């Protein structure tokens, strides 16, 4: 909105056009809440929509969801030139089912067939279903790993990938052309079902997806003891049924589910931040491990695309970072493929530019080419699609990103927590059967390839001024701030210029190094939250030296950013 008066004028319009719980919440808002809820429209980007649940143009509610859906309809009809079909899925979050039905009602009212999941299901299932059903798009209602106040609207293209920047821009242009109350078509859900325009996805598709997950095995006849004691938590999300089903079917039956986090519950009562990246989210599962003496803890986030693990280390348990789990999986998969003559001659490993730099050295050791992508698994999915179009799909070996996302197959174009869980259990059991712990294996990897320390820091910029403040700080970095302290900067990459055949992105990467140490610093605003993210990667001979270098670089970054106002905190991972 252009001014405070515009905010209140739009608020009055919503009072006159909305109903039910949205209207009731509007009536309870004070001036500050009104301004925050109406100062802008919730932005639509490559991640679709994401925001707090509530009334207003800057919130997730049935009106904003319906408008976004009509905009997507208009884009698809203009692009396709006729009737098409879409897949709709949803997770366990508050109002996810309501928003999913809203999406279906808008598409059906526009004469577009909707294939809808009958119940909550992991987000990679939408990517799979789009390709399986040859639909033109997919919509997943989810806010991934965010806290319970959030929900979101994620869009997939016909290739099963999250939409590109260009497509998001064109969809957003269609959305902006619409009035939220006057230009959106809707049909009653039951009437859409009766007309055959809304169809529930049957069990054959779900079984086919799970068959593909089961097929991701790298033993090639090697024996393992599958009776390892596993504690699993779906963090009150979508993972319970598919994860437990597949684990059982491949022979991992000694699995205990964290009871308090078993059932779907969008309030996430025992883990306010249901993110396996956060140690707090893993604490209840760790308490189960300690009581049972379990070997392995695995947790998936609410839409089951991220996976976090903890493993026994002497008398305690150690949480592994995504980079640690990722390099372990990369080394395991490559070594098993090489051992059994399954490694493709032109093997390809995919990772994002903020993911562990050591992974590239490991891939090179096995003769596997590394392709770096922008941050976000959709870019890894796009690369898999490119391999498929070139007839080289079988060259894909593995892909992972630092935010706990992994994929070993080409059946989906997104990270897959069900797949990752099964392969992690297989890898764990393989080494345990041979008397090797994952910690020992990780130390072996560091011994062979060098130690790599990766840290991430998030600076929060809340409120209507947050985006402006982040833009100012990014401008400071682009001016060439001496950020690496005493370490020589060997290269500065500003990805807003569109480097290395990658799409333009608001990311800056400094690479540095000398005889004893090398690494990188990456700065970027989050695409889904009001945060500035800092990634530091240091490769050195040993952990102590790497930590000393990381501290110096991080202090320099903190000195710069903390000179800015409106920063409420920094979080380290």
Coordinates of C-alpha atoms in Angstrom, one line a residue, residues 19 43 73 181 244 394 525 530 568:
X19 CA -17.0 -13.4 6.5
X43 CA 4.8 -11.3 -2.2
X73 CA -5.1 -20.2 -13.5
X181 CA -13.0 -9.9 -4.1
X244 CA 7.4 -46.0 8.7
X394 CA 21.3 -42.1 -15.4
X525 CA 18.6 -12.5 2.0
X530 CA 12.7 -11.5 6.9
X568 CA 16.9 -8.1 16.7

